Coordinates of C-alpha atoms in Angstrom, one line a residue:
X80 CA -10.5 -10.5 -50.2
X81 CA -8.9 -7.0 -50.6
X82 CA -10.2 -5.3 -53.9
X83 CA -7.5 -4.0 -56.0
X84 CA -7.5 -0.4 -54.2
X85 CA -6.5 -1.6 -50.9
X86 CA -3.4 -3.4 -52.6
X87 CA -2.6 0.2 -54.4
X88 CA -2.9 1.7 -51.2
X89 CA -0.8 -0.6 -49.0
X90 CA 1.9 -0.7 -52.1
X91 CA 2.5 3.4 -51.8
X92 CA 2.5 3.2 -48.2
X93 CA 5.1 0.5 -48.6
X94 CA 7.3 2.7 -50.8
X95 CA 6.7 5.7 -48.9
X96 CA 7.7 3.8 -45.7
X97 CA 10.9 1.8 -46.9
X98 CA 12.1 3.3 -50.3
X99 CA 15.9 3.9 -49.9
X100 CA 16.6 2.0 -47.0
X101 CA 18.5 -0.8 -45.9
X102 CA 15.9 -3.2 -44.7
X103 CA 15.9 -6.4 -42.9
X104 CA 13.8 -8.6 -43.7
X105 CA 12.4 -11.8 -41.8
X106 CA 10.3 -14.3 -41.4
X107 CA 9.4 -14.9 -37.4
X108 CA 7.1 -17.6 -38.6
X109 CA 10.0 -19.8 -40.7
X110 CA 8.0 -19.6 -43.8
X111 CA 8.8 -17.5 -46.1
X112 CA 11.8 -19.1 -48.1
X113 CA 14.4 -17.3 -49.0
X114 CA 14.5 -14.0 -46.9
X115 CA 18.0 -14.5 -46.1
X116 CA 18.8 -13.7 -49.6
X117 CA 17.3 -10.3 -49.3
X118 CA 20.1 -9.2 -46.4
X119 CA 21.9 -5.7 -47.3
X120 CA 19.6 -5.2 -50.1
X121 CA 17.7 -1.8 -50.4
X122 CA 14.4 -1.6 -50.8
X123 CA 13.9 0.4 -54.6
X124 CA 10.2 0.8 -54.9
X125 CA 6.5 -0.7 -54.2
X126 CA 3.6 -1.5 -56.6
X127 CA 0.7 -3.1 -57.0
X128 CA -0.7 -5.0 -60.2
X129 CA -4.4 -5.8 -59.8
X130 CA -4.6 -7.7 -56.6
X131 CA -0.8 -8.4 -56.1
X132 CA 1.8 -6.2 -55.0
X133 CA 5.5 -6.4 -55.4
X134 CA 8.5 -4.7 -53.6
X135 CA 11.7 -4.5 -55.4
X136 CA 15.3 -4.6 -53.8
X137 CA 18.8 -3.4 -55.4
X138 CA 19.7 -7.1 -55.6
X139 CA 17.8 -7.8 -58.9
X140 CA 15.1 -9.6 -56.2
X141 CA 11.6 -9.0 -55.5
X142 CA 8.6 -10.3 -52.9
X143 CA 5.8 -11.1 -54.7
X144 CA 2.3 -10.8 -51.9
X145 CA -0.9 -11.7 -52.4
X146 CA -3.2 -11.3 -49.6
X147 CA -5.6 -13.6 -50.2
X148 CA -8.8 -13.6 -48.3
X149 CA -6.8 -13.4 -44.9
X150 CA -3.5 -11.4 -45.6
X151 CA -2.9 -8.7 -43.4
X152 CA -0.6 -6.1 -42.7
X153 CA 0.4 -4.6 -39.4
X154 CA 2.4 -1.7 -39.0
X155 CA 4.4 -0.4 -36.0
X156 CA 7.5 1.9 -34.8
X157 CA 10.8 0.8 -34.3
X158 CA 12.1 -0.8 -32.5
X159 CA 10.5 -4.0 -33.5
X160 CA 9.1 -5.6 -30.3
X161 CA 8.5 -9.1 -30.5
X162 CA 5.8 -10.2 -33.1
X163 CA 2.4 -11.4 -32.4
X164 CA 1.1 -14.7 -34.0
X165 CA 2.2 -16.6 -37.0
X166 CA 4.0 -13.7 -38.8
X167 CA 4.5 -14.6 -42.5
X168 CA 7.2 -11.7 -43.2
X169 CA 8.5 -9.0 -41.3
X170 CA 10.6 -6.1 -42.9
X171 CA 12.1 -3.7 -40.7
X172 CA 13.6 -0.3 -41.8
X173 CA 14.4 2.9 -40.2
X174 CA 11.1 3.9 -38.5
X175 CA 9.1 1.7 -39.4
X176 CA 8.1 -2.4 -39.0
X177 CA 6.2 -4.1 -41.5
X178 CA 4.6 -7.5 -40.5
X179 CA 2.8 -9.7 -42.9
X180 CA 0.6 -12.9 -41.9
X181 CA -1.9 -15.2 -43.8
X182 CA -1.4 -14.2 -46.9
X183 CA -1.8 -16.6 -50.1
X184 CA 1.4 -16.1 -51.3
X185 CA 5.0 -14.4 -50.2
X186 CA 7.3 -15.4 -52.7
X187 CA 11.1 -14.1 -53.5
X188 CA 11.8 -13.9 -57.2
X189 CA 12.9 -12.1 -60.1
X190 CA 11.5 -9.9 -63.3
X191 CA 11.2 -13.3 -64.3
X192 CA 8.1 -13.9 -61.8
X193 CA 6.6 -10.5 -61.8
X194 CA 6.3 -10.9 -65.9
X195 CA 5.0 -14.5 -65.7
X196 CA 1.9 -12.6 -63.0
X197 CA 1.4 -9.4 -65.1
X198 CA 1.0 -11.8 -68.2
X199 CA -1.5 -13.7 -67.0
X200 CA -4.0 -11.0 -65.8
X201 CA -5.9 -8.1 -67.3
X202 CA -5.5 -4.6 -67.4
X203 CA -5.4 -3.4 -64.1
X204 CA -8.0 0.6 -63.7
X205 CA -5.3 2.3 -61.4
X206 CA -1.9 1.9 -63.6
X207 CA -1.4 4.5 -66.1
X208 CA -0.2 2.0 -68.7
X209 CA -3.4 -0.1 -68.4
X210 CA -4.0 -1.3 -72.0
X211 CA -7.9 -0.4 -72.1
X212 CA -8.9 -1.0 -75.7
X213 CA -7.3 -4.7 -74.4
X214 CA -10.2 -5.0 -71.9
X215 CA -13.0 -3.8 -74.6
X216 CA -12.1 -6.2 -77.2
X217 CA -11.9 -9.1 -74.5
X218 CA -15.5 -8.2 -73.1
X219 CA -16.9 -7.6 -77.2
X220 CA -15.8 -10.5 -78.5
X221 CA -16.8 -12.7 -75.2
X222 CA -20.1 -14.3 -74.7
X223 CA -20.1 -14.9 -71.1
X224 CA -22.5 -11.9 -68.6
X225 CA -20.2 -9.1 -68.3
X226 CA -20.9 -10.1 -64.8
X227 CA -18.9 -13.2 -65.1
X228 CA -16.3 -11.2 -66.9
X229 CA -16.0 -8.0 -64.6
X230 CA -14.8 -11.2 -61.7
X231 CA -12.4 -12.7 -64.3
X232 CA -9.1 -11.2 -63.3
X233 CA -7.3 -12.3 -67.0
X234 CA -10.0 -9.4 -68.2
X235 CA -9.7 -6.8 -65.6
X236 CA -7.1 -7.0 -62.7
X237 CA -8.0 -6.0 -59.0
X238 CA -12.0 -5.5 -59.1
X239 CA -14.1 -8.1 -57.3
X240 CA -17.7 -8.5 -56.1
X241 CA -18.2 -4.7 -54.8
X242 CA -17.2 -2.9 -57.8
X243 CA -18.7 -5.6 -60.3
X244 CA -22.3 -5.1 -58.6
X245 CA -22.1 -0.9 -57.9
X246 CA -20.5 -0.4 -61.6
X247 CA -22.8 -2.2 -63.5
X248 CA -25.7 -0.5 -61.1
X249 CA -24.3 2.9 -62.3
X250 CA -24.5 2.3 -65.6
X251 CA -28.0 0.7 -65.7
X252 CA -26.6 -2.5 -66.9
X253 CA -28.0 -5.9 -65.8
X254 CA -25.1 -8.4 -64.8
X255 CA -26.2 -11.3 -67.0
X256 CA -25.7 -9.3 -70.4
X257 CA -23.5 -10.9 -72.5
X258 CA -20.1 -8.7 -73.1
X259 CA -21.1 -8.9 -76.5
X260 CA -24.7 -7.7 -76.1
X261 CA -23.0 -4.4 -74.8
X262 CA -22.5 -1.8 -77.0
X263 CA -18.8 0.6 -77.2
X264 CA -20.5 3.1 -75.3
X265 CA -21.7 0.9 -72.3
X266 CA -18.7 -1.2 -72.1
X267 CA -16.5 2.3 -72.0
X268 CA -18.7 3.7 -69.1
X269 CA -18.0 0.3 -67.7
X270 CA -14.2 0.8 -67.6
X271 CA -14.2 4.6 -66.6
X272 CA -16.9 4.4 -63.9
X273 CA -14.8 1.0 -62.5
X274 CA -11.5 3.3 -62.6
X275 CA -13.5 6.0 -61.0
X276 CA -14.9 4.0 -57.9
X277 CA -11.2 2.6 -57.4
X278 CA -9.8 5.8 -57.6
X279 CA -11.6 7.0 -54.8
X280 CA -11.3 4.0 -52.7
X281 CA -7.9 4.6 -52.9
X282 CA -8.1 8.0 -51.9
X283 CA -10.2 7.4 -49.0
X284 CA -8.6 4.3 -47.5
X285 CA -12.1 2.2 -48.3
X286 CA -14.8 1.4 -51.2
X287 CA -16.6 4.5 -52.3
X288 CA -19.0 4.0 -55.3
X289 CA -21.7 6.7 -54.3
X290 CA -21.1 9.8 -56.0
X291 CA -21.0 13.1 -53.8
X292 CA -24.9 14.5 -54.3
X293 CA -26.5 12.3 -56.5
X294 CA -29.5 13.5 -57.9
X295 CA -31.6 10.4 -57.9
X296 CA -30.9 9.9 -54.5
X297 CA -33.7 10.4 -52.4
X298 CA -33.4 13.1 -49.9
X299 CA -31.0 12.4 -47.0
X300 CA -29.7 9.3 -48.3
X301 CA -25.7 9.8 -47.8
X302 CA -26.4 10.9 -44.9
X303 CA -28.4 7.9 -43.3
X304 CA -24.9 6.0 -44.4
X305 CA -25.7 4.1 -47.2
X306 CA -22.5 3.1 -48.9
X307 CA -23.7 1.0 -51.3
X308 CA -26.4 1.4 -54.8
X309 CA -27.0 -2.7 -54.8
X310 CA -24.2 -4.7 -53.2
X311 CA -25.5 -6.7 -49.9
X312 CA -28.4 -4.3 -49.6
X313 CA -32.0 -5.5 -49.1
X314 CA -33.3 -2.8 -51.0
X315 CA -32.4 -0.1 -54.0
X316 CA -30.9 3.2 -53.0
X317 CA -32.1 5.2 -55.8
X318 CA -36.1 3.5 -56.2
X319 CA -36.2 1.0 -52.8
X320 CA -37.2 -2.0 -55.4
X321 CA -36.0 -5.1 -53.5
X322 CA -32.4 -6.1 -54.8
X323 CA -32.2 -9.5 -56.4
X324 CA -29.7 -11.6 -54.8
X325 CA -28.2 -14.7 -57.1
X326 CA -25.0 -17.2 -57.5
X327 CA -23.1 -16.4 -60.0
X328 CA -20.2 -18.4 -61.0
X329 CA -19.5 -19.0 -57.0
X330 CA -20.2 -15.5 -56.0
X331 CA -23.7 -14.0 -54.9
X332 CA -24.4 -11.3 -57.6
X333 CA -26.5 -8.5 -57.1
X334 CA -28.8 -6.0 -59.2
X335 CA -31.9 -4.1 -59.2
X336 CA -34.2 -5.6 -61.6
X337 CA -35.9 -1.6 -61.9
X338 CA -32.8 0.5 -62.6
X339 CA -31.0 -2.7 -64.3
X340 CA -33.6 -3.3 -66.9

């Protein structure tokens, strides 16, 4: 499943591709209701909240998306030519076509849905108006692993299994911690080093944790292409302890019981 910087990404794309146009938007597949209501409507903006994005029209409507673990875009020139496979949505502006297919959900609503999504999850590490002392007081007061929590998108909107296991890694933190074990200083460098790794993922179009010349790197690490600290590896980065691999709450969790400890 996309991690919240992909949806960032493809939501400024989005805007940058369609905002001020008069779009038309279909659905070759017959399955997204209510696209006909979006005819002569221009497109106003694009964002993303977590792991859900929503484009806004002139019309008081907006398209709710949520990839799911098979969403995909595809993008093409105009003019359209006729769409491959079972195309969800298709929005088609001035230069550009926009198809959509497999996502969870493409729905057409109102401020009305995009309030009822934004209430129910957590503050999201890319929007400026992220409530942060929101997230620490959820993680200090909770007893659940902060590796339970990190996953838990009503606590912090748009990470997932990546960023849980490289963020906690950075900050020497072992995932089954209790949030309120932490102290203000580790769940902090929690939050800044998650915004951090999403920032740059953003920025270059995939997930980055690994900062630029690490000193406790060994020698010619980046450079063998290692572009993960813990996640799926057999073995450390920084000391080559073997990883410990473990289910956690439906999702394999992994940490380095050296540099976690």
């Amino acid at each position: 499943m996309p991690e919240g910087h992909t949806v960032h990404r493809n939501a400024r794309a989005h805007q940058k591709y369609f905002k001020g146009q008069l779009v038309e938007v279909t659905s070759p597949q017959g399955r997204f209701a209510g696209a006909e209501d979006l005819r002569g409507a221009r497109l106003e903006s694009a964002e993303a909240v977590g792991k859900h994005e929503f484009i806004r029209f002139d019309n008081d409507l907006l398209i709710h998306i949520h990839l799911g673990l098979f969403g995909k875009f595809r993008v093409h020139q105009t003019p359209a030519v006729e769409p491959k496979g079972a195309v969800r949505m298709r929005i088609v502006g001035t230069d550009t076509v926009l198809d959509l297919s497999g996502p969870t959900a493409c729905d057409i609503g109102t401020d009305e849905l995009y309030d009822s999504i934004a209430a129910r999850l957590g503050p999201d590490p890319l929007r400026k108006d992220a409530d942060v002392p929101k997230f620490l007081a959820r993680v200090a007061k909770s007893k659940k692993s902060i590796g339970q929590l990190l996953m838990d998108q009503a606590v912090i909107a748009g990470v997932g299994n990546v960023y849980r296991a490289e963020a906690l890694f950075v900050n020497n933190i072992w995932p089954e911690r209790s949030g309120n074990d932490l102290s203000d200083e580790e769940r902090s460098a929690v939050w800044a080093t998650t915004v951090k790794m999403l920032e740059a993922g953003v920025k270059a179009g995939r997930i980055v944790t690994i900062a630029k010349n690490d000193p406790d790197l060994p020698k010619n690490a980046q450079a063998r292409d290692k572009r993960t600290y813990v996640y799926k590896r057999d073995n450390c980065l920084r000391c080559g302890t073997e990883i410990r691999r473990w289910d956690m709450a439906g999702r394999w969790c992994y940490a380095c019981p050296t540099c976690q400890i």
